[in-house]
mmCIF file of C-alpha atoms in Angstrom:
data_model
loop_
_atom_site.group_PDB
_atom_site.id
_atom_site.type_symbol
_atom_site.label_atom_id
_atom_site.label_comp_id
_atom_site.label_asym_id
_atom_site.label_seq_id
_atom_site.Cartn_x
_atom_site.Cartn_y
_atom_site.Cartn_z
ATOM 1 C CA MET A 1 0.000 0.000 0.000
ATOM 2 C CA LYS A 2 2.909 2.371 0.668
ATOM 3 C CA LYS A 3 4.006 2.093 -2.956
ATOM 4 C CA ILE A 4 0.429 2.662 -4.121
ATOM 5 C CA LEU A 5 0.142 5.670 -1.842
ATOM 6 C CA HIS A 6 3.239 7.224 -3.368
ATOM 7 C CA LEU A 7 1.998 6.544 -6.892
ATOM 8 C CA PHE A 8 -1.353 8.114 -6.108
ATOM 9 C CA THR A 9 0.316 11.240 -4.746
ATOM 10 C CA PHE A 10 2.598 11.543 -7.779
ATOM 11 C CA LEU A 11 0.097 10.627 -10.455
ATOM 12 C CA ILE A 12 -3.169 11.834 -8.924
ATOM 13 C CA GLY A 13 -3.865 13.694 -12.134
ATOM 14 C CA LEU A 14 -3.081 10.612 -14.169
ATOM 15 C CA THR A 15 -4.214 7.502 -12.352
ATOM 16 C CA ILE A 16 -6.809 6.202 -9.922
ATOM 17 C CA LEU A 17 -5.133 3.243 -8.337
ATOM 18 C CA PHE A 18 -6.495 0.370 -10.341
ATOM 19 C CA SER A 19 -3.548 -1.521 -8.896
ATOM 20 C CA CYS A 20 -5.647 -1.731 -5.713
ATOM 21 C CA GLU A 21 -8.141 -3.919 -7.560
ATOM 22 C CA SER A 22 -7.903 -7.555 -8.502
ATOM 23 C CA SER A 23 -6.974 -6.997 -12.145
ATOM 24 C CA ARG A 24 -7.278 -4.696 -15.121
ATOM 25 C CA ALA A 25 -8.789 -7.626 -16.997
ATOM 26 C CA GLU A 26 -11.883 -7.444 -14.829
ATOM 27 C CA ASN A 27 -12.368 -3.732 -15.150
ATOM 28 C CA GLY A 28 -11.072 -2.456 -18.468
ATOM 29 C CA ASP A 29 -9.968 1.124 -19.149
ATOM 30 C CA LEU A 30 -11.885 4.148 -20.336
ATOM 31 C CA LEU A 31 -11.060 7.329 -22.135
ATOM 32 C CA ASN A 32 -13.471 9.595 -23.958
ATOM 33 C CA GLY A 33 -13.696 13.037 -25.336
ATOM 34 C CA ILE A 34 -15.344 15.390 -27.766
ATOM 35 C CA ASN A 35 -14.223 18.655 -29.314
ATOM 36 C CA GLY A 36 -11.085 19.707 -27.485
ATOM 37 C CA THR A 37 -12.022 23.389 -27.674
ATOM 38 C CA GLU A 38 -15.666 23.146 -26.655
ATOM 39 C CA SER A 39 -16.843 24.244 -23.260
ATOM 40 C CA GLY A 40 -18.757 21.842 -21.089
ATOM 41 C CA PRO A 41 -20.699 21.748 -17.836
ATOM 42 C CA GLY A 42 -19.076 20.997 -14.531
ATOM 43 C CA SER A 43 -16.075 23.302 -14.177
ATOM 44 C CA GLY A 44 -13.755 25.693 -15.910
ATOM 45 C CA GLY A 45 -12.132 22.741 -17.665
ATOM 46 C CA GLY A 46 -12.749 22.183 -21.356
ATOM 47 C CA ALA A 47 -13.418 25.849 -22.066
ATOM 48 C CA SER A 48 -12.030 27.513 -25.178
ATOM 49 C CA ASN A 49 -8.218 27.316 -25.115
ATOM 50 C CA ASP A 50 -5.373 28.579 -27.257
ATOM 51 C CA LYS A 51 -4.115 25.010 -27.468
ATOM 52 C CA VAL A 52 -4.832 21.531 -26.157
ATOM 53 C CA LEU A 53 -2.837 18.789 -24.491
ATOM 54 C CA LYS A 54 -1.045 16.591 -27.002
ATOM 55 C CA LYS A 55 1.378 14.473 -24.968
ATOM 56 C CA VAL A 56 2.148 13.692 -21.330
ATOM 57 C CA THR A 57 5.294 11.909 -20.191
ATOM 58 C CA SER A 58 5.711 10.790 -16.592
ATOM 59 C CA ILE A 59 8.860 9.415 -14.988
ATOM 60 C CA ASP A 60 8.358 8.152 -11.460
ATOM 61 C CA ILE A 61 10.794 7.818 -8.574
ATOM 62 C CA ASP A 62 11.908 4.392 -9.873
ATOM 63 C CA GLY A 63 12.661 5.782 -13.331
ATOM 64 C CA ILE A 64 9.656 4.070 -14.950
ATOM 65 C CA ALA A 65 8.291 6.110 -17.858
ATOM 66 C CA SER A 66 4.700 6.323 -19.110
ATOM 67 C CA VAL A 67 3.603 8.197 -22.234
ATOM 68 C CA ILE A 68 0.134 9.322 -23.293
ATOM 69 C CA ASN A 69 -0.529 10.659 -26.798
ATOM 70 C CA TYR A 70 -3.803 12.462 -27.561
ATOM 71 C CA ASN A 71 -4.773 12.613 -31.244
ATOM 72 C CA TYR A 72 -7.324 14.946 -32.806
ATOM 73 C CA THR A 73 -9.221 14.995 -36.096
ATOM 74 C CA ALA A 74 -11.113 18.102 -37.217
ATOM 75 C CA GLY A 75 -10.924 19.492 -33.692
ATOM 76 C CA LYS A 76 -12.157 16.341 -31.960
ATOM 77 C CA LEU A 77 -10.275 13.896 -29.790
ATOM 78 C CA THR A 78 -10.407 10.691 -31.839
ATOM 79 C CA THR A 79 -7.731 8.329 -30.518
ATOM 80 C CA VAL A 80 -5.548 8.022 -27.438
ATOM 81 C CA LYS A 81 -2.527 5.780 -26.988
ATOM 82 C CA VAL A 82 -1.166 4.954 -23.533
ATOM 83 C CA GLU A 83 2.251 3.292 -23.283
ATOM 84 C CA SER A 84 3.388 2.154 -19.854
ATOM 85 C CA ASP A 85 5.609 -0.593 -18.488
ATOM 86 C CA GLY A 86 5.903 -2.272 -21.880
ATOM 87 C CA LYS A 87 2.145 -2.305 -22.521
ATOM 88 C CA THR A 88 0.105 -0.267 -24.970
ATOM 89 C CA ASP A 89 -3.598 0.503 -24.767
ATOM 90 C CA ASP A 90 -5.468 1.969 -27.745
ATOM 91 C CA TYR A 91 -8.672 3.998 -27.505
ATOM 92 C CA THR A 92 -10.994 4.822 -30.399
ATOM 93 C CA LEU A 93 -13.805 7.360 -30.028
ATOM 94 C CA SER A 94 -17.040 7.379 -32.045
ATOM 95 C CA TYR A 95 -19.499 10.248 -32.440
ATOM 96 C CA GLU A 96 -23.162 10.753 -33.292
ATOM 97 C CA ASN A 97 -24.483 14.214 -34.141
ATOM 98 C CA ASN A 98 -21.136 15.700 -33.129
ATOM 99 C CA VAL A 99 -21.375 14.186 -29.630
ATOM 100 C CA LEU A 100 -19.287 11.360 -28.224
ATOM 101 C CA SER A 101 -21.455 8.256 -28.182
ATOM 102 C CA GLN A 102 -19.153 5.263 -27.836
ATOM 103 C CA LEU A 103 -15.631 4.384 -26.836
ATOM 104 C CA LYS A 104 -13.748 1.237 -27.825
ATOM 105 C CA ILE A 105 -10.678 0.232 -25.838
ATOM 106 C CA VAL A 106 -8.222 -2.464 -26.907
ATOM 107 C CA GLN A 107 -5.790 -3.764 -24.279
ATOM 108 C CA ASN A 108 -3.179 -6.450 -24.685
ATOM 109 C CA GLU A 109 -2.610 -8.547 -21.571
ATOM 110 C CA GLY A 110 0.189 -10.799 -22.741
ATOM 111 C CA THR A 111 -1.438 -13.220 -25.161
ATOM 112 C CA THR A 112 -4.927 -12.014 -24.189
ATOM 113 C CA GLU A 113 -6.676 -9.152 -25.945
ATOM 114 C CA LEU A 114 -9.341 -7.325 -23.972
ATOM 115 C CA ILE A 115 -11.937 -5.201 -25.746
ATOM 116 C CA THR A 116 -14.055 -2.786 -23.746
ATOM 117 C CA THR A 117 -16.935 -0.941 -25.371
ATOM 118 C CA LEU A 118 -18.817 1.784 -23.510
ATOM 119 C CA ASN A 119 -22.003 3.533 -24.544
ATOM 120 C CA ILE A 120 -22.512 7.065 -23.225
ATOM 121 C CA THR A 121 -25.808 8.794 -22.491
ATOM 122 C CA TYR A 122 -26.517 12.413 -21.581
ATOM 123 C CA ASN A 123 -29.051 14.387 -19.583
ATOM 124 C CA GLY A 124 -29.326 18.135 -19.979
ATOM 125 C CA GLY A 125 -25.884 18.358 -21.560
ATOM 126 C CA ASN A 126 -24.178 16.410 -18.766
ATOM 127 C CA VAL A 127 -22.821 12.890 -19.058
ATOM 128 C CA ALA A 128 -25.424 10.899 -17.120
ATOM 129 C CA LYS A 129 -24.270 7.323 -17.593
ATOM 130 C CA ALA A 130 -21.594 5.135 -19.179
ATOM 131 C CA SER A 131 -22.227 1.427 -19.583
ATOM 132 C CA GLY A 132 -20.858 -1.504 -21.531
ATOM 133 C CA ASN A 133 -18.908 -4.768 -21.531
ATOM 134 C CA THR A 134 -15.370 -6.070 -21.417
ATOM 135 C CA GLU A 135 -14.829 -9.043 -23.740
ATOM 136 C CA SER A 136 -12.062 -11.439 -24.651
ATOM 137 C CA GLY A 137 -12.284 -13.874 -27.554
ATOM 138 C CA GLY A 138 -15.970 -13.035 -27.962
ATOM 139 C CA THR A 139 -16.772 -13.882 -24.315
ATOM 140 C CA VAL A 140 -18.165 -11.203 -22.015
ATOM 141 C CA LEU A 141 -16.016 -11.039 -18.874
ATOM 142 C CA MET A 142 -17.558 -8.055 -17.121
ATOM 143 C CA LYS A 143 -20.438 -5.614 -17.420
ATOM 144 C CA ASN A 144 -20.134 -2.094 -16.081
ATOM 145 C CA ASP A 145 -22.504 0.729 -15.257
ATOM 146 C CA THR A 146 -21.439 4.173 -14.069
ATOM 147 C CA ASN A 147 -23.878 6.888 -12.989
ATOM 148 C CA PHE A 148 -22.884 10.524 -12.484
ATOM 149 C CA THR A 149 -24.410 13.066 -10.095
ATOM 150 C CA TYR A 150 -23.922 16.843 -10.229
ATOM 151 C CA ASP A 151 -24.354 19.622 -7.683
ATOM 152 C CA SER A 152 -26.569 22.669 -8.112
ATOM 153 C CA THR A 153 -23.800 24.562 -9.910
ATOM 154 C CA GLY A 154 -23.262 21.788 -12.464
ATOM 155 C CA LYS A 155 -20.006 20.462 -11.021
ATOM 156 C CA LEU A 156 -19.541 16.712 -10.803
ATOM 157 C CA LYS A 157 -20.438 15.545 -7.293
ATOM 158 C CA LYS A 158 -20.332 11.745 -7.467
ATOM 159 C CA ALA A 159 -19.392 8.922 -9.814
ATOM 160 C CA ASN A 160 -20.742 5.492 -8.915
ATOM 161 C CA THR A 161 -19.536 2.433 -10.828
ATOM 162 C CA ILE A 162 -20.770 -1.149 -10.492
ATOM 163 C CA LEU A 163 -18.734 -3.906 -12.130
ATOM 164 C CA SER A 164 -20.609 -7.182 -12.570
ATOM 165 C CA GLY A 165 -19.280 -10.650 -13.319
ATOM 166 C CA GLU A 166 -21.097 -13.688 -14.636
ATOM 167 C CA ASP A 167 -22.738 -15.911 -12.032
ATOM 168 C CA PRO A 168 -21.043 -19.336 -12.478
ATOM 169 C CA GLU A 169 -24.190 -21.080 -11.272
ATOM 170 C CA ASN A 170 -26.442 -19.154 -13.652
ATOM 171 C CA PRO A 171 -24.655 -18.598 -16.969
ATOM 172 C CA GLY A 172 -25.864 -15.505 -18.784
ATOM 173 C CA THR A 173 -26.703 -13.625 -15.593
ATOM 174 C CA TYR A 174 -24.393 -11.111 -13.940
ATOM 175 C CA GLN A 175 -23.920 -10.113 -10.319
ATOM 176 C CA PRO A 176 -22.156 -7.056 -8.843
ATOM 177 C CA ALA A 177 -18.542 -7.888 -8.020
ATOM 178 C CA THR A 178 -16.869 -4.534 -7.420
ATOM 179 C CA THR A 179 -18.071 -1.011 -6.728
ATOM 180 C CA MET A 180 -16.136 2.217 -7.112
ATOM 181 C CA VAL A 181 -17.480 5.484 -5.738
ATOM 182 C CA SER A 182 -15.831 8.885 -6.060
ATOM 183 C CA ASP A 183 -17.111 11.799 -3.974
ATOM 184 C CA LEU A 184 -15.810 15.170 -5.128
ATOM 185 C CA LEU A 185 -15.678 18.546 -3.384
ATOM 186 C CA PHE A 186 -14.774 21.852 -5.037
ATOM 187 C CA ALA A 187 -13.493 25.185 -3.794
ATOM 188 C CA GLY A 188 -14.506 27.599 -6.506
ATOM 189 C CA ASN A 189 -13.332 26.218 -9.838
ATOM 190 C CA ASN A 190 -10.833 23.766 -8.365
ATOM 191 C CA LEU A 191 -11.154 20.288 -6.900
ATOM 192 C CA SER A 192 -10.353 20.384 -3.180
ATOM 193 C CA GLN A 193 -11.068 16.787 -2.149
ATOM 194 C CA TRP A 194 -11.410 13.465 -3.941
ATOM 195 C CA LYS A 195 -12.611 10.533 -1.851
ATOM 196 C CA MET A 196 -12.393 7.172 -3.595
ATOM 197 C CA THR A 197 -14.059 4.093 -2.091
ATOM 198 C CA MET A 198 -13.444 0.692 -3.714
ATOM 199 C CA THR A 199 -15.323 -2.369 -2.502
ATOM 200 C CA ASN A 200 -14.953 -5.968 -3.623
ATOM 201 C CA LEU A 201 -18.189 -7.832 -2.959
ATOM 202 C CA ALA A 202 -18.171 -11.419 -1.730
ATOM 203 C CA PRO A 203 -20.912 -13.885 -0.732
ATOM 204 C CA PRO A 204 -21.607 -14.200 3.025
ATOM 205 C CA PRO A 205 -20.030 -14.838 5.406
ATOM 206 C CA ILE A 206 -16.979 -13.338 3.677
ATOM 207 C CA VAL A 207 -16.574 -9.601 4.252
ATOM 208 C CA ILE A 208 -13.839 -7.665 2.466
ATOM 209 C CA PRO A 209 -13.213 -4.209 3.965
ATOM 210 C CA PRO A 210 -13.433 -1.399 1.425
ATOM 211 C CA VAL A 211 -10.346 0.523 0.357
ATOM 212 C CA VAL A 212 -10.865 4.221 1.061
ATOM 213 C CA ILE A 213 -8.459 6.845 -0.252
ATOM 214 C CA VAL A 214 -8.961 10.542 0.454
ATOM 215 C CA ALA A 215 -6.871 13.032 -1.509
ATOM 216 C CA ASN A 216 -6.857 16.686 -0.474
ATOM 217 C CA LEU A 217 -5.600 19.123 -3.106
ATOM 218 C CA SER A 218 -4.600 22.655 -2.145
ATOM 219 C CA ASN A 219 -2.293 25.620 -2.695
ATOM 220 C CA TYR A 220 -3.596 26.187 -6.212
ATOM 221 C CA GLU A 221 -1.805 28.639 -8.478
ATOM 222 C CA THR A 222 -3.508 30.710 -11.196
ATOM 223 C CA ASN A 223 -2.069 29.167 -14.360
ATOM 224 C CA LYS A 224 -3.850 26.814 -16.752
ATOM 225 C CA ASN A 225 -4.366 23.157 -15.846
ATOM 226 C CA PRO A 226 -3.119 21.062 -18.818
ATOM 227 C CA PHE A 227 -5.892 18.487 -18.302
ATOM 228 C CA ALA A 228 -8.513 21.231 -18.330
ATOM 229 C CA THR A 229 -7.752 21.709 -22.030
ATOM 230 C CA LEU A 230 -9.303 18.268 -22.609
ATOM 231 C CA PRO A 231 -13.074 17.888 -22.976
ATOM 232 C CA ILE A 232 -15.260 17.789 -19.873
ATOM 233 C CA GLU A 233 -16.904 14.590 -21.155
ATOM 234 C CA PHE A 234 -13.498 12.973 -21.382
ATOM 235 C CA THR A 235 -12.633 13.918 -17.815
ATOM 236 C CA VAL A 236 -15.951 12.901 -16.265
ATOM 237 C CA VAL A 237 -16.240 9.461 -17.828
ATOM 238 C CA ALA A 238 -12.530 8.639 -17.651
ATOM 239 C CA GLY A 239 -12.382 8.797 -13.870
ATOM 240 C CA HIS A 240 -13.099 5.147 -13.065
ATOM 241 C CA PHE A 241 -12.057 3.368 -16.249
ATOM 242 C CA MET A 242 -8.478 4.184 -17.007
ATOM 243 C CA THR A 243 -4.906 3.781 -15.897
ATOM 244 C CA GLY A 244 -2.156 6.276 -16.590
ATOM 245 C CA THR A 245 -4.407 8.972 -18.037
ATOM 246 C CA ASN A 246 -6.081 12.090 -16.799
ATOM 247 C CA SER A 247 -8.835 11.760 -14.214
ATOM 248 C CA PHE A 248 -11.082 13.969 -12.113
ATOM 249 C CA THR A 249 -8.311 16.502 -11.454
ATOM 250 C CA GLY A 250 -8.955 17.656 -15.021
ATOM 251 C CA LEU A 251 -12.108 19.311 -13.655
ATOM 252 C CA SER A 252 -9.946 21.973 -11.975
ATOM 253 C CA MET A 253 -9.197 25.192 -13.809
ATOM 254 C CA ASN A 254 -5.784 25.623 -12.194
ATOM 255 C CA ASN A 255 -2.890 23.493 -10.875
ATOM 256 C CA TYR A 256 -2.583 22.255 -7.296
ATOM 257 C CA ARG A 257 0.832 22.595 -5.686
ATOM 258 C CA SER A 258 0.182 20.475 -2.602
ATOM 259 C CA THR A 259 -1.512 17.116 -2.048
ATOM 260 C CA THR A 260 -2.144 14.999 1.019
ATOM 261 C CA VAL A 261 -3.380 11.430 0.586
ATOM 262 C CA ASN A 262 -4.937 9.568 3.508
ATOM 263 C CA THR A 263 -5.643 5.840 3.717
ATOM 264 C CA SER A 264 -5.947 3.249 6.449
ATOM 265 C CA GLU A 265 -2.196 2.737 6.016
ATOM 266 C CA GLY A 266 -1.377 6.334 6.883
ATOM 267 C CA SER A 267 -0.901 9.742 5.298
ATOM 268 C CA TYR A 268 1.488 11.008 2.663
ATOM 269 C CA SER A 269 2.031 14.562 1.380
ATOM 270 C CA THR A 270 4.006 16.114 -1.436
ATOM 271 C CA ASN A 271 4.463 19.452 -3.170
ATOM 272 C CA TYR A 272 4.844 20.306 -6.858
ATOM 273 C CA ALA A 273 6.938 22.919 -8.658
ATOM 274 C CA TYR A 274 5.864 23.948 -12.168
ATOM 275 C CA THR A 275 7.633 25.346 -15.206
ATOM 276 C CA TYR A 276 5.503 27.355 -17.670
ATOM 277 C CA ASP A 277 5.657 28.453 -21.270
ATOM 278 C CA SER A 278 5.128 32.057 -22.361
ATOM 279 C CA ALA A 279 1.342 31.516 -22.569
ATOM 280 C CA GLY A 280 1.079 30.232 -18.998
ATOM 281 C CA TYR A 281 0.714 26.529 -19.788
ATOM 282 C CA PRO A 282 2.746 24.168 -17.569
ATOM 283 C CA THR A 283 5.482 22.319 -19.433
ATOM 284 C CA LYS A 284 6.832 20.440 -16.408
ATOM 285 C CA ALA A 285 5.722 19.468 -12.897
ATOM 286 C CA VAL A 286 8.355 18.184 -10.475
ATOM 287 C CA SER A 287 7.961 16.569 -7.059
ATOM 288 C CA THR A 288 9.953 14.179 -4.895
ATOM 289 C CA GLU A 289 7.974 11.355 -6.543
ATOM 290 C CA GLY A 290 8.972 12.134 -10.114
ATOM 291 C CA THR A 291 8.440 14.419 -13.091
ATOM 292 C CA LEU A 292 5.610 15.122 -15.517
ATOM 293 C CA THR A 293 6.184 16.896 -18.830
ATOM 294 C CA PHE A 294 3.449 18.321 -21.054
ATOM 295 C CA GLU A 295 3.287 19.058 -24.776
ATOM 296 C CA TYR A 296 0.510 20.918 -26.616
ATOM 297 C CA ILE A 297 -0.864 21.645 -30.077
ATOM 298 C CA LYS A 298 -3.195 24.265 -31.497
ATOM 299 C CA LEU A 299 -6.368 22.994 -33.149
#
């Protein structure tokens, strides 16, 4: 858990600790996005920008590098490639009536190829739900349903995901196996607290205690958050179905300089120092846990 805690503190804007769960194979990954320059509900993120995030490179305290490339077509995010620890995940985005409607994710787990397809629905301009399956060799391994709740100002308040596996005694029927719940608090246009609760469900009398991680983000500066240049829809839906990509911190307009992460194993804090380009976009973030570098393009 100590290693996970450090990773969470370093990559809080990039990852959500899927290493705490039983396997990526059960859960799949998720990225999504629409027009990189469109505004969206929920925060200052995704508003009109001079340029958008093109590439993120992270090098952690152990020297392990991860690279994310964001690719755009006619102003829309269309593919994303994540390369980390010798593995590559590919994401393809589909649109209907200029709105993101489906995301297909292809992951290679050794000799096994996992394909996750998610269908996205909206309510009043907000992403309301994301649901779909993870398959391998034509066999459905998991079903997933995520519901999103917003506060009165339109900011994301809660994301609730249920992952269901097939009941071995009743083939063709699925039962909840894992739940993931994120509770978000904002201070103005920036995320101040992210509480993540992950629960693996088991039949009685087995009880597995939930994993609860609370990240407090503070000491925000006034420059532009690189992940806020990505679409709001991308940020909202990506929160529970990705590794090594942006997550809910993309809902903040600015960049946090201090984080404290609390778990049952203890507390860990770190601070970040940023380097900016002439337009005020961060090009590098450095902490005791590693370094992030950012590259941009104009659409």
